[in-house]
Amino acid sequence: MLRIIVLGSAAGGGLPQWNCNCAGCRAARAEPALRNGQCALAASADGESWFIVNASPDLRQQILDTPALHPRHGLRHSPIAGVILTNAEVDAVAGLLTLREGWPFAIHAHPDVLEVLAANPIFGVLRPEIVPRRPMRPETPFEPVLADGRASGLTVRSFAVPGKPALWREEEGAAEGDSLGLELSAGGRRAFILPGCAEVTPALADRLAGADLVFFDGTLWQDDEMIRAGLSQKTGRRMGHISMSGPAGAMAALDPLGIARKVFVHINNSNPVLMPGSPERAEAERAGWCVPAPGMEFVA
């Protein structure tokens, strides 16, 4: 069995963003049920030990809101056995600092991302003798182990997807570890997690075909959405994200692939699909997509 809990499905800044007064952020301030933390997931093969996919800046609250991640034994305990990072964006690594209270877990990431952590002294609060850093080589499957050395039952394979460097690293140019997807498997079931993706290439379509469950980049409804809203001068593709809609969008690209369940994550505050009852939400649901609320659990 493969269980995945959505801890947050919003893009950077969450919903509402602290300094944004767009329609979605205004609605979320007025209605707490619409609020959404930055994108992070928790995956488990046994329902006991969990691996966090991307440590969002909202991770402390996300753990608090997720009973499966609460301490259960003794004075100090956590069912969190590891963190798997798909990139070096602030939105994916800042939450690591929340996990600094001396509990053992492993960080799995591309070697380039591990170098980023090693180069920033603040991440030294996660002492390597307690929190080991384990390089994650693309296309090399591995089974992350628990702190006591037992097998987790979860197999992880990372792979490069079209994207771009983290915002703060753009001047350095593109590198292999800039944007990774994950294939998780357990008990013969497969789930894919792609919180950032700029294009569905033929190779990526072949990889996702027939999957049991796919969590996919839902940052923007349309490519020029943030320009139209007056929030930015960047298109989605400039930011490394495919749009949901349109003939070149994610819904059209994944529709013929025979995926059993499709879930949008990393959804920007400007995206009208976040609003229940919107025409965009209805269109996405008609196309077989789920727009998840925090706390939703999926079993593959």
Coordinates of C-alpha atoms in Angstrom, one line a residue:
M1 CA 0.0 0.0 0.0
L2 CA 1.2 3.5 -0.8
R3 CA -0.3 6.4 1.2
I4 CA 0.3 10.1 0.4
I5 CA -1.1 13.0 2.5
V6 CA -1.2 16.5 1.0
L7 CA 0.2 18.8 3.7
G8 CA -0.2 21.8 1.5
S9 CA -0.9 22.3 -2.2
A10 CA -0.3 26.0 -2.7
A11 CA 2.7 27.5 -4.5
G12 CA 5.3 29.8 -2.9
G13 CA 3.9 32.1 -0.3
G14 CA 0.8 30.0 0.2
L15 CA -2.8 31.2 0.2
P16 CA -3.1 33.9 1.2
Q17 CA 0.3 35.4 0.6
W18 CA 1.3 37.8 3.3
N19 CA 1.5 40.9 1.1
C20 CA -1.0 40.1 -1.7
N21 CA -4.4 41.6 -2.1
C22 CA -5.5 39.6 -5.2
A23 CA -9.0 38.1 -5.3
G24 CA -7.9 34.7 -4.1
C25 CA -5.9 36.1 -1.2
R26 CA -8.8 38.3 -0.1
A27 CA -11.2 35.4 -0.3
A28 CA -8.8 33.2 1.8
R29 CA -8.5 35.9 4.5
A30 CA -12.2 36.1 4.8
E31 CA -12.8 32.4 4.7
P32 CA -10.3 30.2 6.7
A33 CA -11.4 27.1 4.9
L34 CA -9.8 28.4 1.7
R35 CA -6.4 28.9 3.3
N36 CA -3.6 26.6 2.0
G37 CA 0.0 26.1 3.0
Q38 CA 3.0 25.8 0.6
C39 CA 3.4 22.6 -1.3
A40 CA 4.5 19.6 0.7
L41 CA 3.4 15.9 0.8
A42 CA 4.0 13.0 3.2
A43 CA 4.4 9.5 1.8
S44 CA 4.4 6.1 3.6
A45 CA 4.4 2.4 2.7
D46 CA 3.1 1.2 6.1
G47 CA 1.2 4.2 7.6
E48 CA 3.7 4.3 10.5
S49 CA 6.9 5.9 9.1
W50 CA 6.6 8.9 6.8
F51 CA 8.8 10.7 4.4
I52 CA 8.2 14.4 3.7
V53 CA 8.4 15.5 0.1
N54 CA 9.8 19.1 0.2
A55 CA 10.1 20.8 3.5
S56 CA 7.9 23.9 3.0
P57 CA 8.2 27.0 5.2
D58 CA 4.8 26.1 6.6
L59 CA 6.0 22.6 7.8
R60 CA 5.5 23.2 11.5
Q61 CA 1.8 24.0 11.1
Q62 CA 1.4 21.3 8.5
I63 CA 2.7 18.7 11.0
L64 CA 0.5 20.1 13.7
D65 CA -2.5 19.7 11.4
T66 CA -1.7 16.1 10.4
P67 CA -2.3 13.6 13.2
A68 CA -0.3 10.9 11.3
L69 CA 2.8 13.0 11.8
H70 CA 2.4 13.5 15.6
P71 CA 4.7 12.0 18.2
R72 CA 3.3 8.7 19.5
H73 CA 5.9 7.1 21.8
G74 CA 7.8 8.4 24.8
L75 CA 8.9 11.9 25.6
R76 CA 10.6 12.5 22.2
H77 CA 9.3 10.8 19.0
S78 CA 8.4 11.5 15.4
P79 CA 7.1 9.2 12.7
I80 CA 9.0 11.4 10.2
A81 CA 11.8 9.1 8.9
G82 CA 13.1 11.4 6.2
V83 CA 12.8 14.3 3.9
I84 CA 13.0 14.1 0.1
L85 CA 13.8 17.3 -1.8
T86 CA 13.0 17.8 -5.5
N87 CA 14.8 21.2 -5.8
A88 CA 16.7 23.9 -3.9
E89 CA 13.9 26.5 -3.9
V90 CA 13.3 28.3 -0.6
D91 CA 9.8 26.8 -0.6
A92 CA 11.3 23.3 -0.6
V93 CA 14.1 23.6 2.0
A94 CA 13.2 26.4 4.5
G95 CA 11.0 24.0 6.5
L96 CA 14.1 21.8 7.3
L97 CA 14.9 24.4 10.0
T98 CA 11.7 23.4 11.8
L99 CA 13.1 19.9 12.3
R100 CA 16.1 20.9 14.3
E101 CA 15.2 19.5 17.7
G102 CA 17.6 16.5 17.6
W103 CA 15.4 13.8 16.2
P104 CA 17.1 11.4 13.7
F105 CA 15.9 11.4 10.1
A106 CA 17.7 11.5 6.7
I107 CA 17.7 14.2 4.0
H108 CA 17.6 12.7 0.4
A109 CA 18.4 15.1 -2.4
H110 CA 20.3 15.6 -5.6
P111 CA 24.1 16.1 -4.8
D112 CA 23.8 19.7 -6.0
V113 CA 21.0 20.4 -3.5
L114 CA 23.0 18.8 -0.7
E115 CA 25.9 21.1 -1.6
V116 CA 23.6 24.1 -1.2
L117 CA 22.7 22.9 2.3
A118 CA 26.3 22.3 3.2
A119 CA 27.3 25.7 1.9
N120 CA 24.8 27.5 4.2
P121 CA 25.9 27.4 7.8
I122 CA 22.3 27.8 9.1
F123 CA 21.5 24.3 8.1
G124 CA 24.2 23.1 10.4
V125 CA 21.6 23.1 13.2
L126 CA 20.6 19.8 11.6
R127 CA 23.8 18.0 12.8
P128 CA 24.9 15.5 10.1
E129 CA 25.6 12.8 12.7
I130 CA 21.8 12.9 13.6
V131 CA 20.4 14.0 10.2
P132 CA 22.6 12.4 7.5
R133 CA 22.5 13.8 4.0
R134 CA 22.1 11.1 1.4
P135 CA 22.7 11.8 -2.3
M136 CA 19.8 10.9 -4.6
R137 CA 21.1 10.1 -8.1
P138 CA 18.6 10.5 -10.9
E139 CA 17.3 7.3 -12.4
T140 CA 18.8 5.2 -9.6
P141 CA 16.0 3.7 -7.5
F142 CA 16.6 3.3 -3.7
E143 CA 14.8 2.3 -0.6
P144 CA 15.2 4.8 2.1
V145 CA 15.8 3.2 5.5
L146 CA 14.5 4.1 8.9
A147 CA 16.7 5.6 11.6
D148 CA 17.2 2.1 13.1
G149 CA 18.2 0.6 9.8
R150 CA 15.0 -1.2 9.0
A151 CA 13.6 -1.1 5.5
S152 CA 10.9 1.4 4.9
G153 CA 9.1 -0.5 2.2
L154 CA 9.1 2.5 -0.1
T155 CA 11.1 2.7 -3.3
V156 CA 12.1 6.1 -4.7
R157 CA 13.3 7.0 -8.1
S158 CA 14.1 10.6 -9.0
F159 CA 14.3 11.9 -12.6
A160 CA 15.0 15.2 -14.3
V161 CA 12.0 17.2 -15.6
P162 CA 12.0 20.4 -17.7
G163 CA 12.3 23.3 -15.4
K164 CA 14.7 26.0 -14.2
P165 CA 17.1 26.8 -11.4
A166 CA 15.8 28.0 -8.0
L167 CA 15.1 31.8 -8.2
W168 CA 18.1 32.7 -6.1
R169 CA 20.4 30.5 -8.3
E170 CA 19.3 31.6 -11.8
E171 CA 22.5 33.5 -12.5
E172 CA 24.4 30.2 -12.1
G173 CA 22.7 28.6 -15.0
A174 CA 20.8 25.3 -15.4
A175 CA 22.0 22.1 -13.6
E176 CA 20.7 18.6 -13.4
G177 CA 19.3 18.9 -9.9
D178 CA 17.3 22.0 -10.6
S179 CA 13.9 20.3 -11.0
L180 CA 13.3 16.7 -10.2
G181 CA 10.2 14.5 -10.4
L182 CA 9.8 11.5 -8.1
E183 CA 8.4 8.0 -8.7
L184 CA 7.3 6.4 -5.4
S185 CA 6.3 2.7 -5.3
A186 CA 5.2 0.2 -2.7
G187 CA 3.1 -2.9 -2.9
G188 CA 3.1 -2.9 -6.6
R189 CA 1.5 0.6 -6.8
R190 CA 3.1 3.7 -8.4
A191 CA 2.7 7.3 -7.7
F192 CA 4.5 10.3 -9.3
I193 CA 5.2 13.7 -7.7
L194 CA 6.1 16.6 -10.0
P195 CA 5.6 19.9 -8.2
G196 CA 7.4 21.8 -10.9
C197 CA 7.4 21.0 -14.6
A198 CA 7.7 23.3 -17.6
E199 CA 6.7 20.8 -20.4
V200 CA 5.3 17.3 -20.9
T201 CA 7.9 15.8 -23.2
P202 CA 7.3 12.6 -25.1
A203 CA 9.7 10.8 -22.7
L204 CA 7.8 12.2 -19.6
A205 CA 4.5 11.2 -21.1
D206 CA 5.8 7.6 -21.6
R207 CA 7.0 7.6 -18.0
L208 CA 3.6 8.7 -16.5
A209 CA 1.4 6.5 -18.7
G210 CA -0.7 4.1 -16.7
A211 CA 0.3 5.4 -13.3
D212 CA -1.9 4.8 -10.3
L213 CA -1.6 8.4 -9.0
V214 CA 0.1 11.6 -10.3
F215 CA 0.6 14.8 -8.4
F216 CA 1.4 17.4 -11.0
D217 CA 2.4 21.1 -11.3
G218 CA -0.7 23.3 -11.2
T219 CA 1.0 26.6 -10.7
L220 CA -1.0 28.7 -13.2
W221 CA -4.3 28.2 -15.1
Q222 CA -2.9 30.0 -18.1
D223 CA 0.7 31.0 -19.1
D224 CA 0.2 34.8 -18.9
E225 CA -2.0 34.7 -15.8
M226 CA 0.2 36.7 -13.5
I227 CA 0.8 39.4 -16.2
R228 CA -3.0 39.7 -16.7
A229 CA -3.5 40.0 -12.9
G230 CA -0.8 42.7 -12.6
L231 CA 1.2 40.5 -10.2
S232 CA 4.3 39.9 -12.3
Q233 CA 5.9 40.4 -15.7
K234 CA 6.8 36.7 -15.9
T235 CA 5.0 34.0 -17.8
G236 CA 4.6 30.6 -16.3
R237 CA 7.1 29.1 -18.7
R238 CA 9.6 31.8 -17.7
M239 CA 9.2 30.6 -14.1
G240 CA 9.5 26.9 -15.2
H241 CA 5.9 25.9 -14.9
I242 CA 3.5 24.5 -17.5
S243 CA -0.1 26.0 -17.5
M244 CA -3.1 23.8 -16.5
S245 CA -5.3 24.8 -19.4
G246 CA -5.0 25.1 -23.2
P247 CA -3.9 22.8 -25.9
A248 CA -0.3 22.8 -24.6
G249 CA -1.3 22.6 -21.0
A250 CA -1.1 19.8 -18.4
M251 CA -4.7 18.7 -18.7
A252 CA -4.4 18.2 -22.4
A253 CA -1.0 16.5 -22.2
L254 CA -1.9 14.0 -19.5
D255 CA -5.4 13.3 -20.6
P256 CA -4.6 10.4 -23.0
L257 CA -2.1 8.7 -20.6
G258 CA -4.5 6.4 -18.8
I259 CA -3.6 7.8 -15.3
A260 CA -6.0 6.5 -12.7
R261 CA -5.9 9.6 -10.4
K262 CA -4.6 13.1 -11.2
V263 CA -4.0 15.7 -8.6
F264 CA -2.8 19.3 -9.0
V265 CA -0.3 20.7 -6.5
H266 CA 1.9 23.8 -6.2
I267 CA -1.1 26.0 -7.2
N268 CA -0.4 29.8 -7.2
N269 CA -2.6 32.3 -5.3
S270 CA -3.5 33.9 -8.7
N271 CA -4.9 30.6 -10.0
P272 CA -8.8 30.7 -10.0
V273 CA -8.9 26.9 -9.8
L274 CA -8.3 27.3 -6.1
M275 CA -11.8 28.8 -5.7
P276 CA -14.6 26.2 -5.3
G277 CA -17.4 26.9 -7.7
S278 CA -15.2 28.7 -10.2
P279 CA -15.6 27.8 -13.9
E280 CA -11.9 26.8 -13.9
R281 CA -12.4 24.4 -10.9
A282 CA -15.4 22.9 -12.7
E283 CA -13.3 22.5 -15.9
A284 CA -10.5 20.8 -14.1
E285 CA -12.8 18.4 -12.3
R286 CA -14.6 17.5 -15.6
A287 CA -11.2 16.6 -17.0
G288 CA -10.7 14.2 -14.1
W289 CA -8.4 16.3 -11.9
C290 CA -8.5 16.8 -8.1
V291 CA -7.6 20.2 -6.5
P292 CA -6.8 19.0 -3.0
A293 CA -7.3 20.7 0.3
P294 CA -4.6 20.3 3.0
G295 CA -5.0 17.1 4.8
M296 CA -6.4 15.1 1.9
E297 CA -5.0 11.5 1.8
F298 CA -4.6 9.4 -1.3
V299 CA -4.1 5.6 -1.3
A300 CA -2.6 4.1 -4.4

